[in-house]
CSV table of N, CA and C in Angstrom, one decimal:
chain,number,residue,atom,x,y,z
A,8,MET,N,191.9,-11.3,158.4
A,8,MET,CA,192.4,-10.4,157.4
A,8,MET,C,192.2,-8.9,157.8
A,9,LYS,N,193.2,-8.1,157.6
A,9,LYS,CA,193.2,-6.8,158.0
A,9,LYS,C,192.3,-5.9,157.1
A,10,LEU,N,191.6,-4.8,157.7
A,10,LEU,CA,190.8,-4.0,157.1
A,10,LEU,C,191.4,-3.4,155.8
A,11,LYS,N,192.6,-3.0,155.7
A,11,LYS,CA,193.3,-2.5,154.8
A,11,LYS,C,193.2,-3.4,153.5
A,12,ASN,N,193.6,-4.6,153.7
A,12,ASN,CA,193.5,-5.6,152.7
A,12,ASN,C,192.1,-5.8,152.1
A,13,ILE,N,191.1,-5.9,153.1
A,13,ILE,CA,189.7,-6.0,152.6
A,13,ILE,C,189.4,-4.8,151.7
A,14,ILE,N,189.8,-3.6,152.1
A,14,ILE,CA,189.4,-2.4,151.2
A,14,ILE,C,190.0,-2.6,149.9
A,15,GLN,N,191.2,-2.9,149.9
A,15,GLN,CA,192.1,-3.2,148.6
A,15,GLN,C,191.4,-4.3,147.8
A,16,GLN,N,190.9,-5.2,148.3
A,16,GLN,CA,190.2,-6.3,147.5
A,16,GLN,C,188.9,-5.7,147.1
A,17,PHE,N,188.2,-4.9,147.8
A,17,PHE,CA,186.9,-4.3,147.3
A,17,PHE,C,187.2,-3.4,146.1
A,18,LEU,N,188.4,-2.7,146.2
A,18,LEU,CA,188.6,-1.8,145.1
A,18,LEU,C,189.0,-2.6,143.6
A,19,VAL,N,189.6,-3.8,143.9
A,19,VAL,CA,190.0,-4.5,142.7
A,19,VAL,C,188.8,-5.6,142.3
A,20,GLU,N,188.3,-6.2,143.2
A,20,GLU,CA,187.3,-7.2,143.1
A,20,GLU,C,186.1,-6.8,143.7
A,21,ASN,N,185.2,-6.0,143.2
A,21,ASN,CA,184.0,-5.5,143.9
A,21,ASN,C,183.2,-6.4,144.6
A,22,GLU,N,182.7,-7.5,144.0
A,22,GLU,CA,181.9,-8.3,144.6
A,22,GLU,C,182.4,-9.1,145.6
A,23,GLU,N,183.6,-9.7,145.5
A,23,GLU,CA,184.2,-10.5,146.6
A,23,GLU,C,184.6,-9.5,147.7
A,24,GLY,N,185.2,-8.4,147.5
A,24,GLY,CA,185.4,-7.4,148.3
A,24,GLY,C,184.4,-6.9,149.2
A,25,LEU,N,183.0,-6.7,148.6
A,25,LEU,CA,182.0,-6.3,149.2
A,25,LEU,C,181.7,-7.5,150.3
A,26,LYS,N,181.7,-8.6,149.7
A,26,LYS,CA,181.4,-9.9,150.6
A,26,LYS,C,182.3,-9.7,152.0
A,27,GLN,N,183.6,-9.6,151.6
A,27,GLN,CA,184.5,-9.5,152.9
A,27,GLN,C,184.2,-8.3,153.6
A,28,LEU,N,183.9,-7.1,153.1
A,28,LEU,CA,183.5,-6.0,153.9
A,28,LEU,C,182.4,-6.2,154.8
A,29,PHE,N,181.3,-6.8,154.2
A,29,PHE,CA,179.9,-7.2,155.2
A,29,PHE,C,180.5,-8.2,156.1
A,30,THR,N,181.3,-9.1,155.9
A,30,THR,CA,181.6,-10.2,157.0
A,30,THR,C,182.4,-9.4,158.0
A,31,TYR,N,183.3,-8.6,157.6
A,31,TYR,CA,184.2,-8.0,158.7
A,31,TYR,C,183.4,-7.1,159.5
A,32,PHE,N,182.4,-6.3,158.7
A,32,PHE,CA,181.6,-5.2,159.6
A,32,PHE,C,180.8,-5.8,160.5
A,33,LEU,N,180.1,-6.9,159.9
A,33,LEU,CA,178.9,-7.5,160.9
A,33,LEU,C,179.7,-8.4,162.0
A,34,ASN,N,181.0,-8.8,161.7
A,34,ASN,CA,181.6,-9.4,162.9
A,34,ASN,C,182.0,-8.5,163.9
A,35,GLN,N,182.5,-7.3,163.5
A,35,GLN,CA,182.7,-6.2,164.5
A,35,GLN,C,181.6,-5.8,165.3
A,36,VAL,N,180.4,-5.7,164.5
A,36,VAL,CA,179.2,-5.3,165.3
A,36,VAL,C,178.7,-6.2,166.3
A,37,MET,N,179.0,-7.6,166.0
A,37,MET,CA,178.7,-8.6,167.1
A,37,MET,C,179.6,-8.6,168.2
A,38,GLU,N,180.9,-8.4,167.8
A,38,GLU,CA,181.8,-8.3,168.9
A,38,GLU,C,181.6,-7.2,169.8
A,39,TYR,N,181.1,-6.1,169.4
A,39,TYR,CA,180.8,-4.9,170.2
A,39,TYR,C,179.5,-5.2,171.1
A,40,GLU,N,178.6,-5.9,170.4
A,40,GLU,CA,177.3,-6.3,171.3
A,40,GLU,C,177.8,-7.3,172.4
A,41,ALA,N,178.6,-8.2,172.0
A,41,ALA,CA,179.1,-9.2,173.1
A,41,ALA,C,179.7,-8.4,174.3
A,42,LYS,N,180.6,-7.5,173.8
A,42,LYS,CA,181.3,-6.7,175.0
A,42,LYS,C,180.3,-5.9,175.7
A,43,GLU,N,179.2,-5.3,175.0
A,43,GLU,CA,178.2,-4.7,175.9
A,43,GLU,C,177.4,-5.5,176.8
A,44,GLN,N,177.0,-6.7,176.3
A,44,GLN,CA,176.2,-7.7,176.9
A,44,GLN,C,176.9,-8.4,178.2
A,45,ALA,N,178.3,-8.6,177.9
A,45,ALA,CA,179.2,-9.2,179.0
A,45,ALA,C,179.5,-8.2,180.0
A,46,GLY,N,179.5,-7.0,179.7
A,46,GLY,CA,180.0,-5.8,180.6
A,46,GLY,C,181.5,-5.7,180.7
A,47,ALA,N,182.1,-6.4,179.9
A,47,ALA,CA,183.7,-6.4,179.9
A,47,ALA,C,184.1,-7.1,178.5
A,48,ASP,N,185.5,-6.7,178.3
A,48,ASP,CA,185.9,-7.2,177.0
A,48,ASP,C,186.7,-8.5,177.6
A,49,TYR,N,187.4,-9.3,176.5
A,49,TYR,CA,188.1,-10.5,176.8
A,49,TYR,C,189.1,-10.1,177.9
A,50,TYR,N,189.2,-10.9,178.9
A,50,TYR,CA,190.2,-11.0,180.1
A,50,TYR,C,190.2,-9.8,180.9
A,51,GLU,N,189.1,-9.0,180.7
A,51,GLU,CA,189.0,-7.7,181.5
A,51,GLU,C,188.3,-7.9,182.7
A,52,THR,N,188.7,-7.4,183.9
A,52,THR,CA,188.1,-7.5,185.1
A,52,THR,C,187.5,-6.3,185.5
A,53,THR,N,186.1,-6.3,185.5
A,53,THR,CA,185.4,-5.2,185.9
A,53,THR,C,184.4,-5.6,186.9
A,54,LYS,N,183.8,-4.5,187.7
A,54,LYS,CA,182.5,-4.8,188.5
A,54,LYS,C,181.3,-4.9,187.6
A,55,GLU,N,181.4,-4.4,186.4
A,55,GLU,CA,180.1,-4.4,185.6
A,55,GLU,C,180.0,-5.9,184.8
A,56,ARG,N,181.0,-6.7,184.9
A,56,ARG,CA,180.9,-7.9,184.2
A,56,ARG,C,179.7,-8.8,184.5
A,57,LYS,N,178.8,-9.1,183.5
A,57,LYS,CA,177.7,-10.0,183.8
A,57,LYS,C,177.8,-11.3,183.3
A,58,ALA,N,178.7,-11.5,182.3
A,58,ALA,CA,179.0,-12.9,181.7
A,58,ALA,C,180.5,-13.0,181.1
A,59,HIS,N,180.8,-14.1,180.8
A,59,HIS,CA,182.3,-14.5,180.4
A,59,HIS,C,182.1,-14.9,178.8
A,60,ARG,N,183.1,-14.6,178.1
A,60,ARG,CA,183.1,-15.1,176.8
A,60,ARG,C,183.3,-16.5,176.6
A,61,ASN,N,182.7,-17.2,175.6
A,61,ASN,CA,183.1,-18.6,175.4
A,61,ASN,C,183.3,-18.8,174.0
A,62,GLY,N,184.1,-18.0,173.4
A,62,GLY,CA,184.4,-18.3,172.0
A,62,GLY,C,183.3,-17.9,170.9
A,63,THR,N,183.4,-18.4,169.8
A,63,THR,CA,182.4,-18.0,168.7
A,63,THR,C,181.9,-19.3,168.1
A,64,ARG,N,180.9,-19.2,167.4
A,64,ARG,CA,180.5,-20.3,166.7
A,64,ARG,C,180.0,-19.7,165.2
A,65,GLY,N,180.3,-20.4,164.3
A,65,GLY,CA,179.9,-19.9,162.8
A,65,GLY,C,178.6,-20.1,162.5
A,66,ARG,N,177.9,-19.0,161.9
A,66,ARG,CA,176.6,-18.9,161.4
A,66,ARG,C,176.5,-18.4,160.2
A,67,GLY,N,175.7,-19.0,159.5
A,67,GLY,CA,175.6,-18.5,158.0
A,67,GLY,C,174.5,-17.3,158.0
A,68,LEU,N,174.8,-16.5,157.0
A,68,LEU,CA,173.7,-15.4,156.7
A,68,LEU,C,173.7,-15.2,155.2
A,69,ASN,N,172.4,-15.3,154.7
A,69,ASN,CA,172.3,-15.3,153.3
A,69,ASN,C,172.1,-13.7,152.9
A,70,THR,N,173.0,-13.4,151.9
A,70,THR,CA,172.9,-12.1,151.2
A,70,THR,C,172.7,-12.2,149.9
A,71,ARG,N,172.4,-10.9,149.3
A,71,ARG,CA,172.1,-11.0,147.8
A,71,ARG,C,173.4,-11.5,147.0
A,72,LEU,N,174.5,-11.4,147.7
A,72,LEU,CA,175.9,-11.7,147.0
A,72,LEU,C,175.9,-13.3,147.1
A,73,GLU,N,175.9,-13.9,148.3
A,73,GLU,CA,175.7,-15.2,148.5
A,73,GLU,C,175.8,-15.5,150.0
A,74,LYS,N,175.9,-16.6,150.5
A,74,LYS,CA,176.0,-16.9,151.9
A,74,LYS,C,177.2,-16.5,152.4
A,75,ILE,N,177.3,-15.8,153.6
A,75,ILE,CA,178.6,-15.4,154.4
A,75,ILE,C,178.3,-16.1,155.6
A,76,ILE,N,179.6,-16.5,156.1
A,76,ILE,CA,179.7,-17.2,157.5
A,76,ILE,C,180.2,-16.2,158.4
A,77,LEU,N,179.6,-15.9,159.5
A,77,LEU,CA,179.9,-15.0,160.5
A,77,LEU,C,180.4,-15.7,161.8
A,78,ASN,N,181.0,-15.0,162.6
A,78,ASN,CA,181.5,-15.5,163.9
A,78,ASN,C,180.6,-15.0,165.1
A,79,LYS,N,179.7,-15.8,165.3
A,79,LYS,CA,178.6,-15.3,166.4
A,79,LYS,C,179.3,-15.6,167.8
A,80,PRO,N,179.5,-14.7,168.6
A,80,PRO,CA,180.1,-14.7,169.9
A,80,PRO,C,179.1,-15.5,170.8
A,81,GLN,N,179.6,-16.3,171.7
A,81,GLN,CA,179.0,-17.0,172.7
A,81,GLN,C,179.4,-16.6,174.2
A,82,LEU,N,178.4,-16.5,175.0
A,82,LEU,CA,178.6,-16.2,176.3
A,82,LEU,C,178.2,-17.2,177.2
A,83,ARG,N,178.8,-17.3,178.4
A,83,ARG,CA,178.7,-18.6,179.2
A,83,ARG,C,177.3,-18.5,180.1
A,84,GLU,N,177.1,-17.4,180.8
A,84,GLU,CA,176.0,-17.2,181.8
A,84,GLU,C,174.7,-16.9,181.2
A,85,THR,N,174.8,-16.2,180.0
A,85,THR,CA,173.4,-15.8,179.3
A,85,THR,C,173.6,-16.0,177.8
A,86,PRO,N,172.4,-16.2,177.2
A,86,PRO,CA,172.5,-16.3,175.6
A,86,PRO,C,173.0,-14.9,175.1
A,87,PHE,N,173.7,-15.0,174.0
A,87,PHE,CA,174.1,-13.7,173.3
A,87,PHE,C,173.0,-13.4,172.3
A,88,ILE,N,172.7,-12.3,172.3
A,88,ILE,CA,171.4,-11.7,171.4
A,88,ILE,C,172.1,-10.8,170.6
A,89,THR,N,171.8,-10.9,169.2
A,89,THR,CA,172.3,-10.0,168.3
A,89,THR,C,171.1,-9.4,167.4
A,90,LYS,N,171.3,-8.3,167.0
A,90,LYS,CA,170.4,-7.6,166.0
A,90,LYS,C,170.7,-7.9,164.6
A,91,VAL,N,171.9,-8.3,164.4
A,91,VAL,CA,172.5,-8.5,163.0
A,91,VAL,C,171.6,-9.6,162.1
A,92,PHE,N,171.3,-10.7,162.7
A,92,PHE,CA,170.6,-11.5,161.9
A,92,PHE,C,169.1,-11.3,161.7
A,93,ASP,N,168.5,-10.6,162.7
A,93,ASP,CA,167.2,-10.1,162.6
A,93,ASP,C,166.8,-9.0,161.5
A,94,ARG,N,167.8,-8.1,161.4
A,94,ARG,CA,167.7,-6.9,160.6
A,94,ARG,C,168.4,-6.9,159.3
A,95,PHE,N,169.2,-7.8,159.2
A,95,PHE,CA,170.2,-7.8,158.1
A,95,PHE,C,169.4,-7.8,156.6
A,96,SER,N,168.4,-8.6,156.5
A,96,SER,CA,167.7,-8.8,155.3
A,96,SER,C,167.1,-7.4,154.9
A,97,ARG,N,166.7,-6.6,155.8
A,97,ARG,CA,166.1,-5.4,155.6
A,97,ARG,C,166.9,-4.1,155.4
A,98,THR,N,168.2,-4.4,156.0
A,98,THR,CA,169.1,-3.2,155.8
A,98,THR,C,170.5,-3.4,155.0
A,99,GLU,N,170.4,-4.5,154.1
A,99,GLU,CA,171.7,-4.8,153.4
A,99,GLU,C,172.1,-3.6,152.5
A,100,LYS,N,171.1,-2.9,151.9
A,100,LYS,CA,171.4,-1.6,151.0
A,100,LYS,C,171.8,-0.6,151.9
A,101,ALA,N,171.2,-0.3,152.9
A,101,ALA,CA,171.7,0.7,153.8
A,101,ALA,C,173.2,0.4,154.3
A,102,LEU,N,173.4,-0.7,154.7
A,102,LEU,CA,174.5,-1.2,155.2
A,102,LEU,C,175.6,-1.0,154.1
A,103,LYS,N,175.6,-1.3,152.9
A,103,LYS,CA,176.4,-1.1,151.9
A,103,LYS,C,176.8,0.5,151.7
A,104,LEU,N,175.8,1.1,151.8
A,104,LEU,CA,175.9,2.7,151.6
A,104,LEU,C,176.6,3.1,152.8
A,105,PHE,N,176.6,2.7,154.0
A,105,PHE,CA,177.1,3.1,155.2
A,105,PHE,C,178.6,2.7,155.0
A,106,ILE,N,179.0,1.5,154.7
A,106,ILE,CA,180.2,1.1,154.5
A,106,ILE,C,181.1,1.9,153.5
A,107,VAL,N,180.5,2.1,152.3
A,107,VAL,CA,181.1,3.0,151.2
A,107,VAL,C,181.3,4.4,151.7
A,108,GLU,N,180.2,5.0,152.2
A,108,GLU,CA,180.3,6.4,152.8
A,108,GLU,C,181.4,6.5,153.9
A,109,SER,N,181.6,5.5,154.7
A,109,SER,CA,182.6,5.6,156.0
A,109,SER,C,184.0,5.5,155.1
A,110,TYR,N,184.1,4.7,154.2
A,110,TYR,CA,185.4,4.6,153.3
A,110,TYR,C,185.8,5.9,152.8
A,111,ILE,N,184.8,6.6,152.1
A,111,ILE,CA,185.0,7.9,151.4
A,111,ILE,C,185.4,8.8,152.4
A,112,LYS,N,184.9,9.0,153.4
A,112,LYS,CA,185.1,10.1,154.6
A,112,LYS,C,186.4,10.0,155.2
A,113,GLU,N,187.1,8.7,155.1
A,113,GLU,CA,188.4,8.4,155.8
A,113,GLU,C,189.3,8.7,154.7
């Protein structure tokens, strides 16, 4: 789903839209972490590459809204390590404020 559609849903159905915003944002965070850990993006050839991407695996995360399913990236040569699952329970409120503030600024 495109970000524009997610934002529109957030404006119409606040709770469902917020759930989709969390899912989108956290998936993007993990994609960034995977790129950093691998040393390259999908199909990118660089000297800094440390690992190759190996798809994603669905992983549930409990939020105050309900359980959301995130696409956790997988790496071949090394385990993928993310801060999303460790910190989310403590930072949900801050994340919500960040997303809303980012939307307002644009």
